[in-house]
Short mmCIF file of C-alpha atoms in Angstrom, two decimals:
data_model
loop_
_atom_site.label_atom_id
_atom_site.label_comp_id
_atom_site.label_asym_id
_atom_site.label_seq_id
_atom_site.Cartn_x
_atom_site.Cartn_y
_atom_site.Cartn_z
CA UNK H 1 -0.02 0.16 0.17
CA UNK H 2 1.29 3.38 -0.88
CA UNK H 3 1.06 6.95 0.22
CA UNK H 4 -2.11 9.08 1.17
CA UNK H 5 -3.89 10.24 -1.83
CA UNK H 6 -6.97 11.74 0.24
CA UNK H 7 -8.26 12.35 3.70
CA UNK H 8 -11.70 12.32 5.17
CA UNK H 9 -13.37 13.00 8.64
CA UNK H 10 -12.66 9.50 9.66
CA UNK H 11 -10.50 7.66 7.11
CA UNK H 12 -7.39 8.14 4.87
CA UNK H 13 -7.27 6.93 1.27
CA UNK H 14 -4.32 5.20 0.07
CA UNK H 15 -3.07 4.26 -3.20
CA UNK H 16 -2.52 0.67 -3.56
CA UNK H 17 -1.50 -2.34 -5.73
CA UNK H 18 -3.56 -5.33 -6.25
CA UNK H 19 -1.29 -8.20 -6.28
CA UNK H 20 -4.23 -10.37 -8.10
CA UNK H 21 -5.17 -8.19 -10.62
CA UNK H 22 -1.92 -6.03 -10.90
CA UNK H 23 -3.81 -2.93 -11.33
CA UNK H 24 -4.05 0.27 -9.12
CA UNK H 25 -6.56 0.39 -6.41
CA UNK H 26 -7.71 2.96 -3.75
CA UNK H 27 -7.58 1.69 -0.04
CA UNK H 28 -10.05 3.67 2.26
CA UNK H 29 -8.38 3.02 5.91
CA UNK H 30 -10.23 4.14 9.01
CA UNK H 31 -8.12 5.78 11.50
CA UNK H 32 -6.71 3.48 14.21
CA UNK H 33 -8.23 5.39 17.04
CA UNK H 34 -11.57 4.90 15.51
CA UNK H 35 -11.30 1.25 15.19
CA UNK H 36 -13.52 0.22 18.21
CA UNK H 37 -16.11 3.14 17.77
CA UNK H 38 -19.34 1.39 16.98
CA UNK H 39 -20.67 4.42 14.99
CA UNK H 40 -17.75 4.34 12.56
CA UNK H 41 -18.13 0.61 12.09
CA UNK H 42 -21.63 1.08 11.30
CA UNK H 43 -20.85 3.83 8.74
CA UNK H 44 -18.21 1.56 7.11
CA UNK H 45 -20.41 -1.59 6.84
CA UNK H 46 -23.27 0.69 5.55
CA UNK H 47 -21.12 2.29 2.94
CA UNK H 48 -19.65 -1.36 1.94
CA UNK H 49 -23.16 -2.66 1.74
CA UNK H 50 -24.46 0.28 -0.18
CA UNK H 51 -21.79 0.66 -2.87
CA UNK H 52 -21.33 -2.92 -3.38
CA UNK H 53 -25.18 -2.83 -4.69
CA UNK H 54 -24.38 -0.10 -7.32
CA UNK H 55 -23.37 -0.89 -10.58
CA UNK H 56 -22.66 2.18 -12.96
CA UNK H 57 -19.65 3.63 -14.62
CA UNK H 58 -20.12 7.05 -13.06
CA UNK H 59 -19.98 5.49 -9.54
CA UNK H 60 -16.62 4.48 -8.01
CA UNK H 61 -16.82 0.62 -7.54
CA UNK H 62 -16.10 -1.21 -4.48
CA UNK H 63 -13.83 -4.13 -4.96
CA UNK H 64 -13.21 -5.70 -1.59
CA UNK H 65 -13.41 -5.21 2.10
CA UNK H 66 -11.59 -6.44 5.00
CA UNK H 67 -9.65 -5.73 8.67
CA UNK H 68 -5.76 -5.21 9.03
CA UNK H 69 -4.26 -5.87 12.14
CA UNK H 70 -1.93 -3.18 13.42
CA UNK H 71 -0.33 -1.99 16.40
CA UNK H 72 -2.48 -0.10 18.68
CA UNK H 73 -0.44 1.27 21.49
CA UNK H 74 -1.47 0.76 25.06
CA UNK H 75 -4.42 -1.27 24.13
CA UNK H 76 -2.70 -3.71 21.85
CA UNK H 77 -3.13 -4.60 18.23
CA UNK H 78 -6.23 -3.35 16.76
CA UNK H 79 -8.18 -4.60 13.88
CA UNK H 80 -8.76 -1.64 11.37
CA UNK H 81 -11.32 -1.93 8.71
CA UNK H 82 -10.83 -0.70 5.05
CA UNK H 83 -12.49 -0.81 1.82
CA UNK H 84 -10.65 -1.35 -1.53
CA UNK H 85 -12.11 0.53 -4.27
CA UNK H 86 -11.58 1.45 -7.81
CA UNK H 87 -8.73 3.65 -8.35
CA UNK H 88 -9.86 6.83 -10.30
CA UNK H 89 -7.03 8.88 -11.90
CA UNK H 90 -7.46 12.50 -12.64
CA UNK H 91 -8.84 15.41 -10.35
CA UNK H 92 -11.85 16.19 -8.12
CA UNK H 93 -14.06 18.78 -9.26
CA UNK H 94 -13.12 20.84 -5.99
CA UNK H 95 -9.80 20.94 -7.48
CA UNK H 96 -10.71 22.05 -10.69
CA UNK H 97 -13.01 24.71 -9.52
CA UNK H 98 -10.01 26.05 -7.31
CA UNK H 99 -7.77 26.21 -10.54
CA UNK H 100 -10.14 28.46 -12.23
CA UNK H 101 -13.16 26.85 -12.99
CA UNK H 102 -14.76 25.12 -15.75
CA UNK H 103 -16.25 26.11 -19.10
CA UNK H 104 -20.09 26.05 -19.72
CA UNK H 105 -19.69 22.99 -22.01
CA UNK H 106 -17.81 21.05 -19.33
CA UNK H 107 -20.19 22.37 -16.34
CA UNK H 108 -23.13 20.79 -18.48
CA UNK H 109 -21.29 17.95 -19.33
CA UNK H 110 -20.13 17.12 -15.88
CA UNK H 111 -23.52 17.98 -14.32
CA UNK H 112 -25.04 15.13 -16.59
CA UNK H 113 -22.36 12.73 -15.24
CA UNK H 114 -23.28 13.28 -11.94
CA UNK H 115 -26.91 13.03 -12.64
CA UNK H 116 -26.54 9.76 -14.31
CA UNK H 117 -25.00 8.47 -11.20
CA UNK H 118 -27.67 9.71 -9.24
CA UNK H 119 -30.28 8.13 -11.55
CA UNK H 120 -28.75 4.72 -11.05
CA UNK H 121 -28.11 5.07 -7.25
CA UNK H 122 -31.79 6.26 -6.64
CA UNK H 123 -33.23 3.51 -8.86
CA UNK H 124 -31.34 1.14 -6.45
CA UNK H 125 -32.87 3.01 -3.42
CA UNK H 126 -29.77 4.63 -2.31
CA UNK H 127 -29.62 8.45 -1.29
CA UNK H 128 -26.01 9.70 -1.35
CA UNK H 129 -26.67 12.71 0.92
CA UNK H 130 -23.35 14.26 0.42
CA UNK H 131 -23.23 15.51 -3.07
CA UNK H 132 -20.55 18.25 -3.28
CA UNK H 133 -17.37 19.06 -5.58
CA UNK H 134 -14.87 16.96 -3.28
CA UNK H 135 -16.93 13.97 -4.17
CA UNK H 136 -16.89 14.21 -7.93
CA UNK H 137 -13.87 12.88 -9.57
CA UNK H 138 -12.91 13.66 -13.14
CA UNK H 139 -10.63 11.63 -15.17
CA UNK H 140 -8.31 12.70 -17.68
CA UNK H 141 -10.75 11.65 -20.41
CA UNK H 142 -13.31 13.69 -18.77
CA UNK H 143 -15.33 10.84 -17.22
CA UNK H 144 -17.27 11.51 -14.00
CA UNK H 145 -17.04 9.35 -11.07
CA UNK H 146 -19.19 10.03 -7.84
CA UNK H 147 -17.34 8.89 -4.79
CA UNK H 148 -17.75 8.57 -0.99
CA UNK H 149 -21.17 6.86 -0.13
CA UNK H 150 -19.96 6.89 3.52
CA UNK H 151 -23.15 8.64 4.83
CA UNK H 152 -25.64 7.27 2.12
CA UNK H 153 -28.46 5.46 3.40
CA UNK H 154 -31.29 3.00 1.81
CA UNK H 155 -34.19 5.20 0.94
CA UNK H 156 -36.38 2.91 2.45
CA UNK H 157 -34.67 3.32 5.91
CA UNK H 158 -36.09 6.27 7.59
CA UNK H 159 -32.81 7.22 9.46
CA UNK H 160 -32.56 10.90 10.71
CA UNK H 161 -30.19 13.00 9.02
CA UNK H 162 -28.55 14.44 12.40
CA UNK H 163 -26.03 12.26 13.85
CA UNK H 164 -25.78 11.59 17.80
CA UNK H 165 -24.13 15.16 18.73
CA UNK H 166 -26.36 16.83 16.42
CA UNK H 167 -23.84 17.34 13.63
CA UNK H 168 -24.98 17.74 10.30
CA UNK H 169 -25.14 14.53 8.05
CA UNK H 170 -23.77 16.09 4.82
CA UNK H 171 -21.87 19.24 4.07
CA UNK H 172 -23.54 22.56 5.17
CA UNK H 173 -22.67 24.39 1.90
CA UNK H 174 -24.33 21.93 -0.28
CA UNK H 175 -27.25 20.58 2.10
CA UNK H 176 -30.89 20.56 1.28
CA UNK H 177 -33.31 22.52 3.39
CA UNK H 178 -34.95 19.35 4.85
CA UNK H 179 -31.66 18.33 5.90
CA UNK H 180 -30.81 21.54 7.58
CA UNK H 181 -34.07 21.02 9.22
CA UNK H 182 -33.09 17.61 10.50
CA UNK H 183 -35.47 15.95 8.38
CA UNK H 184 -35.02 12.54 6.36
CA UNK H 185 -33.17 13.02 3.02
CA UNK H 186 -34.60 11.47 -0.26
CA UNK H 187 -33.91 11.56 -3.82
CA UNK H 188 -34.95 15.09 -4.20
CA UNK H 189 -32.45 16.25 -1.46
CA UNK H 190 -29.69 14.99 -3.51
CA UNK H 191 -31.07 16.81 -6.59
CA UNK H 192 -30.75 19.89 -4.48
CA UNK H 193 -27.17 19.46 -3.51
CA UNK H 194 -26.43 18.65 -7.34
CA UNK H 195 -28.07 22.17 -8.03
CA UNK H 196 -25.78 23.59 -5.72
CA UNK H 197 -23.03 21.85 -7.46
CA UNK H 198 -24.43 23.12 -10.54
CA UNK H 199 -24.55 26.63 -9.54
CA UNK H 200 -20.88 26.76 -8.37
CA UNK H 201 -19.57 25.41 -11.68
CA UNK H 202 -21.35 28.24 -13.26
CA UNK H 203 -20.46 31.00 -10.87
CA UNK H 204 -17.52 29.82 -9.38
CA UNK H 205 -19.05 29.99 -5.64
CA UNK H 206 -21.74 27.96 -4.18
CA UNK H 207 -25.20 29.63 -3.80
CA UNK H 208 -24.88 30.19 -0.18
CA UNK H 209 -21.72 30.91 1.94
CA UNK H 210 -21.19 32.00 5.49
CA UNK H 211 -18.82 31.98 8.56
CA UNK H 212 -20.28 29.19 10.15
CA UNK H 213 -22.35 25.85 9.15
CA UNK H 214 -25.54 26.93 11.09
CA UNK H 215 -25.74 30.28 9.46
CA UNK H 216 -25.34 28.61 5.90
CA UNK H 217 -28.16 26.00 6.82
CA UNK H 218 -30.21 28.86 7.66
CA UNK H 219 -29.65 30.62 4.27
CA UNK H 220 -30.79 27.05 2.57
CA UNK H 221 -34.01 27.20 4.44
CA UNK H 222 -34.83 30.82 4.16
CA UNK H 223 -32.98 32.73 1.77
CA UNK H 224 -33.05 32.76 -2.05
CA UNK H 225 -29.56 32.30 -3.84
CA UNK H 226 -27.87 35.22 -5.77
CA UNK H 227 -29.33 35.36 -9.38
CA UNK H 228 -26.63 34.43 -12.00
CA UNK H 229 -26.86 37.55 -14.28
CA UNK H 230 -24.18 36.34 -16.69
CA UNK H 231 -26.98 33.98 -17.84
CA UNK H 232 -29.74 36.42 -18.26
CA UNK H 233 -29.71 35.72 -22.15
CA UNK H 234 -30.72 32.30 -21.27
CA UNK H 235 -34.13 32.06 -19.21
CA UNK H 236 -34.12 28.35 -19.70
CA UNK H 237 -30.82 27.76 -17.98
CA UNK H 238 -32.09 30.15 -15.28
CA UNK H 239 -35.32 27.98 -14.86
CA UNK H 240 -33.33 24.92 -14.28
CA UNK H 241 -31.35 26.52 -11.57
CA UNK H 242 -34.49 27.89 -10.03
CA UNK H 243 -36.41 24.54 -10.07
CA UNK H 244 -33.22 22.68 -8.93
CA UNK H 245 -32.96 25.06 -5.81
CA UNK H 246 -36.51 25.06 -4.83
CA UNK H 247 -37.03 25.17 -0.94
CA UNK H 248 -39.86 22.71 -1.12
CA UNK H 249 -38.70 19.56 -2.39
CA UNK H 250 -42.26 18.91 -4.36
CA UNK H 251 -41.18 22.01 -6.17
CA UNK H 252 -37.89 20.53 -7.43
CA UNK H 253 -36.93 18.14 -9.95
CA UNK H 254 -38.52 14.68 -9.08
CA UNK H 255 -35.84 12.66 -10.65
CA UNK H 256 -32.34 12.97 -11.93
CA UNK H 257 -33.69 11.95 -15.33
CA UNK H 258 -36.37 15.12 -15.27
CA UNK H 259 -33.45 17.18 -14.04
CA UNK H 260 -31.27 16.01 -16.88
CA UNK H 261 -33.70 16.42 -19.46
CA UNK H 262 -34.49 19.89 -18.71
CA UNK H 263 -30.69 20.77 -18.50
CA UNK H 264 -30.24 19.49 -21.83
CA UNK H 265 -32.95 21.28 -23.47
CA UNK H 266 -31.85 24.55 -21.92
CA UNK H 267 -28.26 23.84 -23.19
CA UNK H 268 -29.18 23.76 -26.81
CA UNK H 269 -29.26 27.53 -27.55
CA UNK H 270 -26.05 27.96 -25.17
CA UNK H 271 -23.42 25.70 -26.53
CA UNK H 272 -22.20 24.16 -29.69
CA UNK H 273 -24.71 21.95 -31.85
CA UNK H 274 -22.90 18.55 -30.63
CA UNK H 275 -23.18 19.36 -26.84
CA UNK H 276 -26.18 21.15 -26.97
CA UNK H 277 -28.35 18.32 -28.73
CA UNK H 278 -26.73 15.52 -26.91
CA UNK H 279 -28.65 12.74 -25.44
CA UNK H 280 -29.24 11.54 -21.74
CA UNK H 281 -25.89 9.27 -22.65
CA UNK H 282 -23.89 12.20 -23.81
CA UNK H 283 -21.50 12.39 -20.47
CA UNK H 284 -18.52 9.96 -20.88
CA UNK H 285 -19.71 8.27 -17.67
CA UNK H 286 -23.13 7.32 -19.27
CA UNK H 287 -22.28 6.04 -22.41
CA UNK H 288 -19.94 3.14 -21.27
CA UNK H 289 -21.56 -0.01 -19.52
CA UNK H 290 -19.92 -2.17 -16.93
CA UNK H 291 -20.04 -6.09 -17.28
CA UNK H 292 -23.09 -7.05 -15.19
CA UNK H 293 -21.20 -9.99 -13.57
CA UNK H 294 -18.00 -7.91 -12.19
CA UNK H 295 -20.96 -5.81 -10.41
CA UNK H 296 -22.48 -8.70 -8.78
CA UNK H 297 -19.78 -11.08 -7.99
CA UNK H 298 -16.75 -8.46 -7.09
CA UNK H 299 -16.76 -8.66 -3.23
CA UNK H 300 -18.42 -11.96 -2.41
CA UNK H 301 -15.24 -13.99 -2.17
CA UNK H 302 -14.65 -12.36 1.31
CA UNK H 303 -16.36 -12.20 4.78
CA UNK H 304 -17.47 -8.70 4.69
CA UNK H 305 -15.22 -6.84 7.42
CA UNK H 306 -14.32 -9.56 9.44
CA UNK H 307 -11.09 -10.91 7.89
CA UNK H 308 -7.83 -9.88 7.04
CA UNK H 309 -6.18 -9.22 3.57
CA UNK H 310 -2.82 -9.64 2.13
CA UNK H 311 -3.82 -9.09 -1.56
CA UNK H 312 -3.26 -5.35 -1.35
CA UNK H 313 0.36 -3.76 -1.13
#
């Protein structure tokens, strides 16, 4: 296993080498001091279960799970759980936005990729709950990969969106109004967050910003986002954003497919013929299909999170 390529709130992601396939993988390792935390372990098991059930080229694939015994200091050795995932070369959308933003064509293409991933996960009954630029990877070929289903939930499980210490489940800047109120998230909550993502791609900033999470959450619930004057000549694009960022979920797009269809229709008068008349499958992420057998059998050779692994180095 190689160096750290990403850090999250509870885990680090390392680059690894799969001795069986010979390819590169990403290994998400929970931090040692959290290995005995039942909430952390529950989150990991949930992530493994949910992601293993998703099969879409715009969703990062889960390849393996396990536990590795490490020296745990005064408490003896600790069995630290990990996930082995598809390695995605490229950059996060957050990095691209920090480097100067993206063109309108790319913003639409990336948004369609995200919506394609959400359409698939929502069909499987999985709500992501944390759509944001840091969780969208862009490969060198321009394909989209949605990552980090760590706080996702089954849409049939009415779990609260607030943790035991009342911390928001999700990133406040991209949080839907209902999540900010502590209500249960559904597919329309993901679409609101995707609307925030698209707004930021178009303007270089999220629709709501403040010095603290509570103030941002208040704005999501009570205030309207600043109007994008640069696109005054496109009422259709403005209408897409207004609907995506509606406060009441019944006023938003009711599916990722509906969001994508409206976006493609609005794009026709703004960008080149090829882009503007692209179909739902226009994004690189939506045009490739993964072998169904690999999706259904890729992690069944192991006993979830109870075993150790020697296949990753």
